[in-house]
DNA sequence: ATTAAATTTTAGATAAGACTAAAATATTGT
DNA sequence: ACAATATTTTAGTCTTATCTAAAATTTAAT
C-alpha cells in the first residue's frame, strides 16, 4: 500500500507516457523522462511488476495495471492539490510550484489529503488547468482544444497549458495570458502557423509553438 | 546545504538529547531515540562529523557544532510550523499532527517556509506549546514551570506539554485541559505527588506523572 | 588493582537504487 | 535475407543506510 519515493515517481512517469504511447511504454522513454539510465529502468520495472503495479514482458515495454494506475492517480491528485495550495493560499506564482509539489506529493497520509482537499474547496483543476482526480482516481474530462487548432475568427477561454515549464509560464505572463484569459484568433499565418490573437483588448503575436501549448475552451 | 532525510533526523535527535545530557550525547542514547542500533549510529555520526555538523571523539559521544545546531533548528522550525498549519488550517486535532509533520519537516524549500510562516501569522508556538525558532534559529524563551512544581493554592495557565504522545494528549482532552486552560492547585498529596486541581470551574484529580508533563505559566 | 559489565566501535553482510560495460534481442535499410 | 543499428537486458560495481557478531574501550564492582 505504501510505496517508496522512487517507485511512486516511476508510476507517475509511466502513467504520463502511457497516455501518449499507443503500445507498451518503452524502457528508453521511461529512462528519458526520469533522467536515468535504461538499465536502471529495467531493474525498477521488474520490481513494480512483482508488486503487480505494471504488466511487463521482456523487450515489450510496460503498461500499468489497474492497481498501478490507481496508485499513479493518487500521487497526481496529491501533486495537483498541493499546487493549488501553494498558489491559492501561499500566493506562489504558477511557475514556482511544480518543484515543491514534486516533494509534497510523496507525503503519506490519506487524512491529510482529504482535509487539504476540503480546505481548498475541493478544486477540480490545478493552477495549470490540469484536472485533479478525485479520491477514487476519477478525472473530470473537459472539452478543450489546442489554440493551434483554432481558425481565424474563432475564440475561447484559456483553460490550460500543455507545457508547464517556468520558462513558458513566464513567457505567458509577459503576454498577459493566464488561465481564464479570453483569446480570439485574428489571423493565422499558413507559412509558419504563427498567429495574431486578441488577448483581452490587446492584440498579440504568438508562434506556432506557443499556440500548440495552450489549451482553450471554444464558445 | 541540503541533507538527507536520515541525516536530518539524526541532527534533530542529537539536538533534543543535547538539551538534557550534561556531557556529550552518547551513542546508545541516540540509538534508542532513533530506534536503531548503536553501530548504525557510529557510522552516521562519522559522516556528520566529516560534514562538520557534529564534534565527535571516539567513545566520548557527540555534540552539535554551530552549523549542526542551526540545521537542527531549521528542521524543528519546519516541523512546528507544519503542525500549526495542520491544526489551525486543516483542523487536525493536536494528537494527530506529529507523525505527518515528521514527513513535512523534510521538504526542502526556504521560500515555502517563509510563505507558510506568513500565512500562519508568524506564530511563536506550535499546538503543543513548543516555541517555533525564527529563520535564524532564535528561540523565544519563556518562563514556564512544571505543574508538579507548584504548591497548594498556586495557579497558572497551561502553556505546554512535556510529553506529547497521542495517548497523553487524548487523556488531557478527557480532563478538559489544553493550551490556554487555567489551572489552580487545590491540594497536593505528599505521599504520591498527586493533585487536586481546579480546571476552569471544575475540580479534577491528576497523578504526579501527569503533573510532571504539564507546563504552566504562573501568575 | 583486577575483574566483570556495559558501552562503543569495527568488520562484514544485506537491501534499495543507481551506474557502466557487455550481451541479447528487436528493428531497419538495402 | 542479412547486415547494421537501435533498444533492452544482464552482470557486475557503487553508495547510502541499515543490521549482526565480534573486538575494543570505558565504567563499575569487588
Ligand atoms: Mn506540477
Ligand atoms: Mn500542475
Ligand atoms: Mn511534533
Ligand atoms: Mn509539537
Tab-separated table of C-alpha atoms (C1' of nucleotides) and ligand atoms in Angstrom:
chain	number	residue	atom	x	y	z
A	1	UNK	CA	0.000	0.000	0.000
A	2	UNK	CA	2.871	2.353	0.714
A	3	UNK	CA	5.499	2.761	-1.925
A	4	UNK	CA	8.932	4.331	-1.991
A	5	UNK	CA	9.612	7.735	-3.437
A	6	UNK	CA	11.342	6.096	-6.367
A	7	UNK	CA	8.534	3.657	-7.058
A	8	UNK	CA	5.993	6.452	-6.933
A	9	UNK	CA	7.958	8.543	-9.402
A	10	UNK	CA	8.229	5.650	-11.825
A	11	UNK	CA	4.497	5.021	-11.667
A	12	UNK	CA	3.771	8.651	-12.346
A	13	UNK	CA	6.172	8.732	-15.297
A	14	UNK	CA	4.690	5.567	-16.791
A	15	UNK	CA	1.184	6.960	-16.356
A	16	UNK	CA	2.020	10.102	-18.294
A	17	UNK	CA	3.853	8.207	-21.024
A	18	UNK	CA	1.044	5.686	-21.390
A	19	UNK	CA	-1.318	8.458	-22.428
A	20	UNK	CA	0.761	9.307	-25.485
A	21	UNK	CA	2.266	5.908	-26.351
A	22	UNK	CA	-0.120	3.652	-28.284
A	23	UNK	CA	1.713	0.468	-27.342
A	24	UNK	CA	3.509	-0.505	-24.120
A	25	UNK	CA	5.739	2.187	-22.678
A	26	UNK	CA	9.352	1.729	-23.768
A	27	UNK	CA	12.216	1.379	-21.343
A	28	UNK	CA	14.066	4.145	-23.128
A	29	UNK	CA	11.107	6.508	-22.901
A	30	UNK	CA	10.884	5.991	-19.151
A	31	UNK	CA	14.622	6.463	-18.788
A	32	UNK	CA	14.480	9.746	-20.653
A	33	UNK	CA	11.502	11.048	-18.681
A	34	UNK	CA	13.102	10.118	-15.355
A	35	UNK	CA	16.547	11.313	-16.382
A	36	UNK	CA	18.047	7.966	-15.555
A	37	UNK	CA	19.564	5.047	-17.463
A	38	UNK	CA	17.627	2.306	-19.271
A	39	UNK	CA	19.309	-0.365	-17.173
A	40	UNK	CA	18.009	1.262	-14.011
A	41	UNK	CA	14.543	1.323	-15.510
A	42	UNK	CA	14.643	-2.391	-16.249
A	43	UNK	CA	15.539	-3.099	-12.640
A	44	UNK	CA	12.729	-0.972	-11.272
A	45	UNK	CA	10.179	-2.225	-13.746
A	46	UNK	CA	10.854	-5.766	-12.586
A	47	UNK	CA	10.189	-4.718	-9.030
A	48	UNK	CA	6.975	-2.921	-9.960
A	49	UNK	CA	5.915	-5.989	-11.902
A	50	UNK	CA	6.413	-8.210	-8.858
A	51	UNK	CA	4.236	-5.837	-6.895
A	52	UNK	CA	1.535	-6.131	-9.581
A	53	UNK	CA	1.730	-2.442	-10.397
A	54	UNK	CA	2.741	-2.917	-14.031
A	55	UNK	CA	2.441	-5.578	-16.715
A	56	UNK	CA	5.866	-6.318	-18.023
A	57	UNK	CA	7.083	-8.638	-20.748
A	58	UNK	CA	10.761	-8.529	-21.570
A	59	UNK	CA	11.601	-6.333	-24.530
A	60	UNK	CA	7.988	-5.242	-24.902
A	61	UNK	CA	7.632	-2.286	-22.616
A	62	UNK	CA	5.229	-1.871	-19.714
A	63	UNK	CA	1.653	-0.886	-19.057
A	64	UNK	CA	0.115	-0.003	-15.722
A	65	UNK	CA	-2.213	-2.485	-14.078
A	66	UNK	CA	-5.427	-1.139	-12.552
A	67	UNK	CA	-3.655	-1.073	-9.212
A	68	UNK	CA	-0.731	0.790	-10.753
A	69	UNK	CA	-2.964	3.314	-12.467
A	70	UNK	CA	-4.907	3.949	-9.292
A	71	UNK	CA	-1.700	4.493	-7.353
A	72	UNK	CA	-0.344	6.848	-10.011
A	73	UNK	CA	-3.572	8.826	-9.907
A	74	UNK	CA	-3.469	9.319	-6.151
A	75	UNK	CA	0.035	10.719	-6.485
A	76	UNK	CA	-1.081	13.029	-9.277
A	77	UNK	CA	-4.042	14.048	-7.132
A	78	UNK	CA	-1.723	14.957	-4.284
A	79	UNK	CA	0.639	16.835	-6.588
A	80	UNK	CA	-2.122	18.980	-8.035
A	81	UNK	CA	-3.861	19.653	-4.740
A	82	UNK	CA	-0.588	20.841	-3.248
A	83	UNK	CA	-0.071	23.083	-6.269
A	84	UNK	CA	-3.458	24.656	-5.634
A	85	UNK	CA	-2.487	25.177	-2.006
A	86	UNK	CA	0.778	26.821	-2.944
A	87	UNK	CA	-0.821	29.207	-5.417
A	88	UNK	CA	-4.168	29.947	-3.757
A	89	UNK	CA	-3.073	30.055	-0.138
A	90	UNK	CA	0.642	30.785	-0.100
A	91	UNK	CA	0.464	33.101	-3.113
A	92	UNK	CA	3.200	31.386	-5.046
A	93	UNK	CA	3.306	32.141	-8.721
A	94	UNK	CA	2.186	29.327	-11.033
A	95	UNK	CA	5.683	28.858	-12.381
A	96	UNK	CA	7.173	28.233	-8.922
A	97	UNK	CA	5.065	25.404	-7.590
A	98	UNK	CA	5.874	22.297	-9.577
A	99	UNK	CA	9.218	21.550	-7.945
A	100	UNK	CA	7.829	21.877	-4.444
A	101	UNK	CA	4.785	19.789	-5.312
A	102	UNK	CA	7.157	17.103	-6.580
A	103	UNK	CA	8.259	16.726	-2.975
A	104	UNK	CA	4.900	17.220	-1.283
A	105	UNK	CA	3.183	14.595	-3.443
A	106	UNK	CA	5.112	11.896	-1.575
A	107	UNK	CA	3.783	12.724	1.888
A	108	UNK	CA	1.866	9.694	3.106
A	109	UNK	CA	-1.443	10.460	4.808
A	110	UNK	CA	-4.905	9.959	3.402
A	111	UNK	CA	-6.433	12.082	6.124
A	112	UNK	CA	-4.128	14.928	5.170
A	113	UNK	CA	-5.253	14.910	1.564
A	114	UNK	CA	-8.906	14.621	2.485
A	115	UNK	CA	-8.606	17.664	4.719
A	116	UNK	CA	-6.426	19.607	2.302
A	117	UNK	CA	-8.958	18.988	-0.462
A	118	UNK	CA	-11.763	20.315	1.728
A	119	UNK	CA	-9.657	23.273	2.875
A	120	UNK	CA	-9.062	24.243	-0.739
A	121	UNK	CA	-12.748	23.980	-1.603
A	122	UNK	CA	-12.452	20.671	-3.483
A	123	UNK	CA	-10.966	22.221	-6.602
A	124	UNK	CA	-11.376	20.494	-9.975
A	125	UNK	CA	-8.272	21.934	-11.604
A	126	UNK	CA	-4.741	22.802	-10.616
A	127	UNK	CA	-3.066	26.163	-11.329
A	128	UNK	CA	-2.030	24.975	-14.782
A	129	UNK	CA	-5.528	23.886	-15.754
A	130	UNK	CA	-4.848	20.178	-15.235
A	131	UNK	CA	-7.734	18.208	-13.763
A	132	UNK	CA	-7.473	16.912	-10.196
A	133	UNK	CA	-8.505	13.257	-9.856
A	134	UNK	CA	-10.980	12.552	-7.057
A	135	UNK	CA	-10.145	10.132	-4.228
A	136	UNK	CA	-11.113	7.175	-6.411
A	137	UNK	CA	-8.968	8.320	-9.311
A	138	UNK	CA	-11.781	9.632	-11.486
A	139	UNK	CA	-10.861	12.548	-13.673
A	140	UNK	CA	-13.362	15.107	-14.832
A	141	UNK	CA	-12.715	15.230	-18.573
A	142	UNK	CA	-13.436	18.522	-20.282
A	143	UNK	CA	-13.661	19.716	-23.839
A	144	UNK	CA	-10.551	21.572	-24.755
A	145	UNK	CA	-8.570	22.238	-27.882
A	146	UNK	CA	-5.108	23.413	-28.639
A	147	UNK	CA	-5.122	27.056	-29.624
A	148	UNK	CA	-3.194	25.982	-32.719
A	149	UNK	CA	-6.254	24.056	-33.892
A	150	UNK	CA	-8.487	27.117	-33.990
A	151	UNK	CA	-9.083	29.023	-37.205
A	152	UNK	CA	-9.374	32.701	-37.933
A	153	UNK	CA	-12.186	34.416	-36.013
A	154	UNK	CA	-12.620	31.510	-33.619
A	155	UNK	CA	-12.137	32.296	-29.953
A	156	UNK	CA	-12.270	30.828	-26.495
A	157	UNK	CA	-11.008	30.905	-22.971
A	158	UNK	CA	-7.569	29.693	-21.994
A	159	UNK	CA	-8.129	26.670	-19.733
A	160	UNK	CA	-4.711	25.104	-19.519
A	161	UNK	CA	-1.155	24.714	-20.689
A	162	UNK	CA	0.378	21.627	-22.240
A	163	UNK	CA	3.931	22.585	-21.365
A	164	UNK	CA	4.294	23.951	-17.872
A	165	UNK	CA	7.935	24.808	-17.604
A	166	UNK	CA	8.701	28.007	-15.696
A	167	UNK	CA	10.096	29.473	-18.910
A	168	UNK	CA	6.877	29.019	-20.837
A	169	UNK	CA	4.706	30.168	-17.949
A	170	UNK	CA	6.784	33.305	-17.509
A	171	UNK	CA	6.508	33.993	-21.211
A	172	UNK	CA	2.728	33.699	-20.958
A	173	UNK	CA	2.758	36.209	-18.113
A	174	UNK	CA	4.602	38.630	-20.340
A	175	UNK	CA	1.910	38.079	-22.951
A	176	UNK	CA	-0.781	38.652	-20.287
A	177	UNK	CA	-2.145	35.168	-20.842
A	178	UNK	CA	-3.229	33.001	-17.931
A	179	UNK	CA	-5.992	30.528	-17.055
A	180	UNK	CA	-9.323	32.254	-17.728
A	181	UNK	CA	-7.979	34.715	-20.292
A	182	UNK	CA	-10.220	35.277	-23.331
A	183	UNK	CA	-8.459	34.745	-26.624
A	184	UNK	CA	-9.613	35.234	-30.207
A	185	UNK	CA	-7.725	34.309	-33.357
A	186	UNK	CA	-7.489	37.387	-35.563
A	187	UNK	CA	-5.162	35.874	-38.095
A	188	UNK	CA	-3.274	32.668	-38.764
A	189	UNK	CA	-0.239	32.510	-40.999
A	190	UNK	CA	-0.226	29.479	-43.256
A	191	UNK	CA	3.536	29.612	-43.759
A	192	UNK	CA	4.677	29.058	-40.163
A	193	UNK	CA	1.494	28.588	-38.148
A	194	UNK	CA	2.025	31.803	-36.228
A	195	UNK	CA	-0.989	33.744	-35.071
A	196	UNK	CA	-2.205	37.217	-34.357
A	197	UNK	CA	-4.586	36.946	-31.452
A	198	UNK	CA	-6.723	39.186	-29.306
A	199	UNK	CA	-5.857	38.876	-25.635
A	200	UNK	CA	-8.481	40.730	-23.665
A	201	UNK	CA	-8.472	44.053	-25.518
A	202	UNK	CA	-4.954	43.910	-26.893
A	203	UNK	CA	-3.505	42.353	-29.982
A	204	UNK	CA	-0.620	39.929	-29.668
A	205	UNK	CA	1.607	37.840	-31.892
A	206	UNK	CA	2.427	34.242	-30.977
A	207	UNK	CA	4.397	31.457	-32.624
A	208	UNK	CA	3.051	28.076	-33.635
A	209	UNK	CA	4.996	26.503	-30.774
A	210	UNK	CA	3.218	28.699	-28.272
A	211	UNK	CA	-0.177	28.039	-29.830
A	212	UNK	CA	0.480	24.310	-29.635
A	213	UNK	CA	0.961	24.502	-25.895
A	214	UNK	CA	-2.139	26.439	-24.942
A	215	UNK	CA	-5.477	24.800	-24.318
A	216	UNK	CA	-8.662	26.757	-24.952
A	217	UNK	CA	-12.319	26.059	-24.490
A	218	UNK	CA	-14.212	27.329	-27.502
A	219	UNK	CA	-17.508	29.105	-27.129
B	1	UNK	CA	23.426	22.764	2.488
B	2	UNK	CA	20.945	20.040	1.727
B	3	UNK	CA	20.974	16.949	3.847
B	4	UNK	CA	19.366	13.537	3.555
B	5	UNK	CA	16.278	12.574	5.461
B	6	UNK	CA	18.377	10.348	7.663
B	7	UNK	CA	20.977	12.995	8.393
B	8	UNK	CA	18.270	15.487	9.288
B	9	UNK	CA	16.630	13.051	11.671
B	10	UNK	CA	19.924	12.357	13.407
B	11	UNK	CA	20.606	16.066	13.845
B	12	UNK	CA	17.178	16.599	15.329
B	13	UNK	CA	17.601	13.684	17.723
B	14	UNK	CA	21.017	14.886	18.840
B	15	UNK	CA	19.662	18.386	19.352
B	16	UNK	CA	16.925	17.160	21.651
B	17	UNK	CA	19.253	14.854	23.571
B	18	UNK	CA	21.867	17.571	23.986
B	19	UNK	CA	19.413	19.676	25.956
B	20	UNK	CA	19.112	17.045	28.670
B	21	UNK	CA	22.561	15.434	28.586
B	22	UNK	CA	25.193	17.392	30.505
B	23	UNK	CA	28.110	15.842	28.638
B	24	UNK	CA	28.393	14.718	25.001
B	25	UNK	CA	25.435	12.764	23.712
B	26	UNK	CA	26.000	9.007	23.981
B	27	UNK	CA	25.815	6.673	21.018
B	28	UNK	CA	23.384	4.474	22.897
B	29	UNK	CA	21.100	7.386	23.693
B	30	UNK	CA	20.898	8.343	20.026
B	31	UNK	CA	20.280	4.741	19.050
B	32	UNK	CA	17.415	4.477	21.492
B	33	UNK	CA	15.850	7.775	20.404
B	34	UNK	CA	16.083	6.834	16.740
B	35	UNK	CA	15.035	3.223	17.281
B	36	UNK	CA	18.152	1.984	15.562
B	37	UNK	CA	21.345	0.157	16.546
B	38	UNK	CA	24.398	1.749	18.151
B	39	UNK	CA	26.598	0.552	15.309
B	40	UNK	CA	24.430	2.403	12.817
B	41	UNK	CA	24.725	5.499	14.946
B	42	UNK	CA	28.504	5.303	14.945
B	43	UNK	CA	28.518	5.145	11.157
B	44	UNK	CA	26.225	8.127	10.767
B	45	UNK	CA	27.982	10.162	13.408
B	46	UNK	CA	31.220	9.761	11.490
B	47	UNK	CA	29.570	11.090	8.391
B	48	UNK	CA	28.039	14.037	10.229
B	49	UNK	CA	31.442	14.744	11.712
B	50	UNK	CA	33.044	14.859	8.273
B	51	UNK	CA	30.401	17.357	7.230
B	52	UNK	CA	31.243	19.478	10.278
B	53	UNK	CA	27.783	19.083	11.736
B	54	UNK	CA	28.917	17.419	14.960
B	55	UNK	CA	32.024	17.228	17.107
B	56	UNK	CA	32.914	13.637	17.566
B	57	UNK	CA	35.648	11.932	19.533
B	58	UNK	CA	35.606	8.154	19.648
B	59	UNK	CA	33.991	6.748	22.758
B	60	UNK	CA	33.097	10.205	24.006
B	61	UNK	CA	29.768	10.939	22.400
B	62	UNK	CA	28.866	13.859	20.159
B	63	UNK	CA	27.875	17.492	20.389
B	64	UNK	CA	26.419	19.632	17.627
B	65	UNK	CA	28.609	22.263	16.010
B	66	UNK	CA	27.087	25.691	15.406
B	67	UNK	CA	26.359	24.600	11.874
B	68	UNK	CA	24.739	21.421	13.152
B	69	UNK	CA	22.651	23.243	15.698
B	70	UNK	CA	21.455	25.755	13.137
B	71	UNK	CA	20.482	22.975	10.773
B	72	UNK	CA	18.631	21.101	13.512
B	73	UNK	CA	16.761	24.264	14.405
B	74	UNK	CA	15.555	24.881	10.873
B	75	UNK	CA	14.155	21.366	10.789
B	76	UNK	CA	12.443	21.895	14.124
B	77	UNK	CA	11.115	25.208	12.821
B	78	UNK	CA	9.633	23.472	9.830
B	79	UNK	CA	8.154	20.688	11.939
B	80	UNK	CA	6.408	23.089	14.266
B	81	UNK	CA	5.156	25.433	11.565
B	82	UNK	CA	3.618	22.485	9.733
B	83	UNK	CA	1.976	21.377	12.979
B	84	UNK	CA	0.411	24.819	13.301
B	85	UNK	CA	-0.827	24.563	9.729
B	86	UNK	CA	-2.347	21.155	10.325
B	87	UNK	CA	-4.165	22.233	13.472
B	88	UNK	CA	-5.115	25.824	12.645
B	89	UNK	CA	-5.950	25.455	8.985
B	90	UNK	CA	-6.780	21.802	8.377
B	91	UNK	CA	-8.463	21.379	11.761
B	92	UNK	CA	-6.484	18.341	12.775
B	93	UNK	CA	-6.538	17.512	16.431
B	94	UNK	CA	-3.307	18.189	18.335
B	95	UNK	CA	-2.660	14.485	18.882
B	96	UNK	CA	-2.762	13.716	15.140
B	97	UNK	CA	-0.188	16.068	13.726
B	98	UNK	CA	3.221	14.911	14.875
B	99	UNK	CA	3.548	11.952	12.514
B	100	UNK	CA	2.593	13.983	9.474
B	101	UNK	CA	4.899	16.829	10.498
B	102	UNK	CA	7.716	14.280	10.754
B	103	UNK	CA	7.369	13.902	6.996
B	104	UNK	CA	6.649	17.510	6.098
B	105	UNK	CA	9.683	18.804	8.004
B	106	UNK	CA	11.924	17.312	5.318
B	107	UNK	CA	10.502	19.265	2.392
B	108	UNK	CA	13.298	21.411	1.020
B	109	UNK	CA	12.312	24.988	0.151
B	110	UNK	CA	13.159	28.111	2.060
B	111	UNK	CA	10.591	30.121	0.139
B	112	UNK	CA	7.923	27.641	1.152
B	113	UNK	CA	8.658	28.055	4.832
B	114	UNK	CA	8.865	31.826	4.607
B	115	UNK	CA	5.441	31.926	2.972
B	116	UNK	CA	3.935	29.302	5.255
B	117	UNK	CA	5.144	31.273	8.283
B	118	UNK	CA	3.495	34.427	6.958
B	119	UNK	CA	0.314	32.559	6.026
B	120	UNK	CA	0.037	31.265	9.578
B	121	UNK	CA	0.570	34.718	11.062
B	122	UNK	CA	4.158	34.114	12.166
B	123	UNK	CA	3.197	32.033	15.191
B	124	UNK	CA	5.535	31.803	18.188
B	125	UNK	CA	4.344	28.434	19.449
B	126	UNK	CA	3.200	25.146	17.987
B	127	UNK	CA	-0.005	23.319	19.005
B	128	UNK	CA	1.806	21.655	21.913
B	129	UNK	CA	3.145	24.905	23.291
B	130	UNK	CA	6.664	24.385	21.946
B	131	UNK	CA	8.406	27.522	20.708
B	132	UNK	CA	8.975	27.954	16.969
B	133	UNK	CA	12.526	29.078	16.154
B	134	UNK	CA	12.747	32.045	13.776
B	135	UNK	CA	14.571	31.793	10.445
B	136	UNK	CA	17.917	32.359	12.164
B	137	UNK	CA	17.279	29.688	14.760
B	138	UNK	CA	16.488	32.025	17.635
B	139	UNK	CA	14.014	30.665	20.120
B	140	UNK	CA	11.794	32.883	22.211
B	141	UNK	CA	12.381	31.508	25.694
B	142	UNK	CA	9.502	31.857	28.122
B	143	UNK	CA	9.013	31.382	31.814
B	144	UNK	CA	7.276	28.135	32.456
B	145	UNK	CA	7.155	25.604	35.239
B	146	UNK	CA	6.046	22.042	35.551
B	147	UNK	CA	2.665	21.849	37.206
B	148	UNK	CA	4.238	19.367	39.607
B	149	UNK	CA	6.448	22.164	40.961
B	150	UNK	CA	3.523	24.311	42.046
B	151	UNK	CA	2.277	24.287	45.621
B	152	UNK	CA	-1.176	24.398	47.072
B	153	UNK	CA	-3.129	27.500	46.059
B	154	UNK	CA	-0.716	28.413	43.293
B	155	UNK	CA	-2.187	28.638	39.836
B	156	UNK	CA	-1.429	29.453	36.259
B	157	UNK	CA	-2.201	28.877	32.626
B	158	UNK	CA	-1.286	25.690	30.801
B	159	UNK	CA	1.259	26.695	28.157
B	160	UNK	CA	2.638	23.388	27.011
B	161	UNK	CA	3.155	19.666	27.374
B	162	UNK	CA	6.429	17.889	28.014
B	163	UNK	CA	5.220	14.556	26.664
B	164	UNK	CA	3.212	14.889	23.505
B	165	UNK	CA	2.207	11.334	22.714
B	166	UNK	CA	-1.313	10.920	21.340
B	167	UNK	CA	-2.187	8.925	24.467
B	168	UNK	CA	-1.285	11.728	26.844
B	169	UNK	CA	-2.900	14.395	24.683
B	170	UNK	CA	-6.108	12.414	24.460
B	171	UNK	CA	-6.075	11.982	28.225
B	172	UNK	CA	-5.720	15.738	28.636
B	173	UNK	CA	-8.722	16.240	26.371
B	174	UNK	CA	-10.736	13.989	28.629
B	175	UNK	CA	-9.611	16.142	31.530
B	176	UNK	CA	-10.591	19.281	29.590
B	177	UNK	CA	-7.047	20.547	29.712
B	178	UNK	CA	-5.444	22.193	26.700
B	179	UNK	CA	-3.106	25.068	25.896
B	180	UNK	CA	-4.560	28.190	27.497
B	181	UNK	CA	-6.536	26.375	30.192
B	182	UNK	CA	-6.440	27.996	33.636
B	183	UNK	CA	-5.344	25.656	36.378
B	184	UNK	CA	-5.115	26.102	40.139
B	185	UNK	CA	-3.682	23.653	42.651
B	186	UNK	CA	-6.288	22.981	45.319
B	187	UNK	CA	-4.389	20.228	47.065
B	188	UNK	CA	-1.192	18.271	46.724
B	189	UNK	CA	-0.689	14.849	48.298
B	190	UNK	CA	2.716	14.427	49.901
B	191	UNK	CA	2.559	10.644	49.698
B	192	UNK	CA	2.375	10.212	45.917
B	193	UNK	CA	2.558	13.710	44.461
B	194	UNK	CA	-0.981	13.536	43.137
B	195	UNK	CA	-3.000	16.723	42.964
B	196	UNK	CA	-6.496	18.018	43.156
B	197	UNK	CA	-6.703	20.925	40.730
B	198	UNK	CA	-9.244	23.413	39.507
B	199	UNK	CA	-9.664	23.267	35.749
B	200	UNK	CA	-11.773	26.198	34.709
B	201	UNK	CA	-14.669	25.813	37.118
B	202	UNK	CA	-14.371	22.100	37.737
B	203	UNK	CA	-12.331	20.096	40.151
B	204	UNK	CA	-10.108	17.337	38.844
B	205	UNK	CA	-7.718	14.747	40.184
B	206	UNK	CA	-4.369	14.136	38.465
B	207	UNK	CA	-1.395	11.898	39.141
B	208	UNK	CA	2.166	13.039	39.723
B	209	UNK	CA	3.123	11.696	36.302
B	210	UNK	CA	0.553	13.897	34.645
B	211	UNK	CA	1.588	16.947	36.660
B	212	UNK	CA	5.182	16.348	35.622
B	213	UNK	CA	4.272	16.599	31.981
B	214	UNK	CA	2.297	19.814	32.016
B	215	UNK	CA	3.885	23.232	31.717
B	216	UNK	CA	2.174	26.208	33.311
B	217	UNK	CA	2.884	29.906	33.403
B	218	UNK	CA	2.271	31.180	36.906
B	219	UNK	CA	0.561	34.475	37.525
C	1	DA	C1'	44.053	-3.265	41.055
C	2	DT	C1'	41.769	-6.705	38.765
C	3	DT	C1'	37.744	-8.444	37.132
C	4	DA	C1'	33.086	-8.077	35.413
C	5	DA	C1'	29.741	-5.497	32.933
C	6	DA	C1'	28.275	-2.038	29.937
C	7	DT	C1'	29.185	0.828	26.064
C	8	DT	C1'	31.111	1.784	21.717
C	9	DT	C1'	33.463	0.730	17.584
C	10	DT	C1'	34.902	-2.283	13.753
C	11	DA	C1'	34.263	-5.841	10.313
C	12	DG	C1'	31.491	-7.907	7.253
C	13	DA	C1'	26.749	-8.602	5.163
C	14	DT	C1'	22.362	-7.005	3.133
C	15	DA	C1'	18.903	-4.222	0.552
C	16	DA	C1'	17.490	-0.300	-2.428
C	17	DG	C1'	18.581	2.286	-6.135
C	18	DA	C1'	21.627	3.863	-9.360
C	19	DC	C1'	25.640	3.312	-12.881
C	20	DT	C1'	28.906	1.222	-16.773
C	21	DA	C1'	30.080	-2.188	-19.958
C	22	DA	C1'	28.846	-6.122	-22.342
C	23	DA	C1'	25.485	-9.410	-24.137
C	24	DA	C1'	20.924	-10.349	-26.062
C	25	DT	C1'	17.087	-9.143	-28.750
C	26	DA	C1'	14.465	-6.298	-31.971
C	27	DT	C1'	14.167	-3.113	-35.782
C	28	DT	C1'	15.736	-1.038	-40.178
C	29	DG	C1'	17.811	-0.492	-44.584
C	30	DT	C1'	19.336	-2.453	-48.629
D	1	DA	C1'	17.632	-12.214	-46.261
D	2	DC	C1'	21.050	-10.357	-43.724
D	3	DA	C1'	23.974	-6.976	-42.071
D	4	DA	C1'	23.910	-2.631	-39.489
D	5	DT	C1'	21.716	-0.081	-35.948
D	6	DA	C1'	18.941	0.727	-32.063
D	7	DT	C1'	16.849	-0.938	-27.947
D	8	DT	C1'	16.713	-3.650	-23.937
D	9	DT	C1'	18.501	-6.717	-20.594
D	10	DT	C1'	22.170	-8.784	-17.767
D	11	DA	C1'	26.301	-8.837	-15.000
D	12	DG	C1'	28.961	-6.637	-12.002
D	13	DT	C1'	30.089	-2.325	-9.205
D	14	DC	C1'	28.976	1.655	-6.134
D	15	DT	C1'	26.718	4.454	-2.448
D	16	DT	C1'	23.667	5.043	1.448
D	17	DA	C1'	21.753	3.307	5.307
D	18	DT	C1'	20.840	-0.490	7.742
D	19	DC	C1'	21.996	-4.886	10.531
D	20	DT	C1'	24.651	-8.808	13.379
D	21	DA	C1'	28.613	-10.548	15.540
D	22	DA	C1'	32.984	-9.762	17.323
D	23	DA	C1'	36.589	-6.770	19.132
D	24	DA	C1'	37.985	-2.651	21.675
D	25	DT	C1'	37.357	0.588	25.224
D	26	DT	C1'	35.308	2.602	29.211
D	27	DT	C1'	32.888	2.241	33.596
D	28	DA	C1'	31.531	-0.162	37.712
D	29	DA	C1'	32.190	-3.620	41.296
D	30	DT	C1'	34.737	-6.278	44.307
E	1	LIG	MN1	3.274	20.127	-11.454
E	2	LIG	MN1	0.240	21.265	-12.467
E	3	LIG	MN1	5.789	17.137	16.769
E	4	LIG	MN1	4.930	19.927	18.532
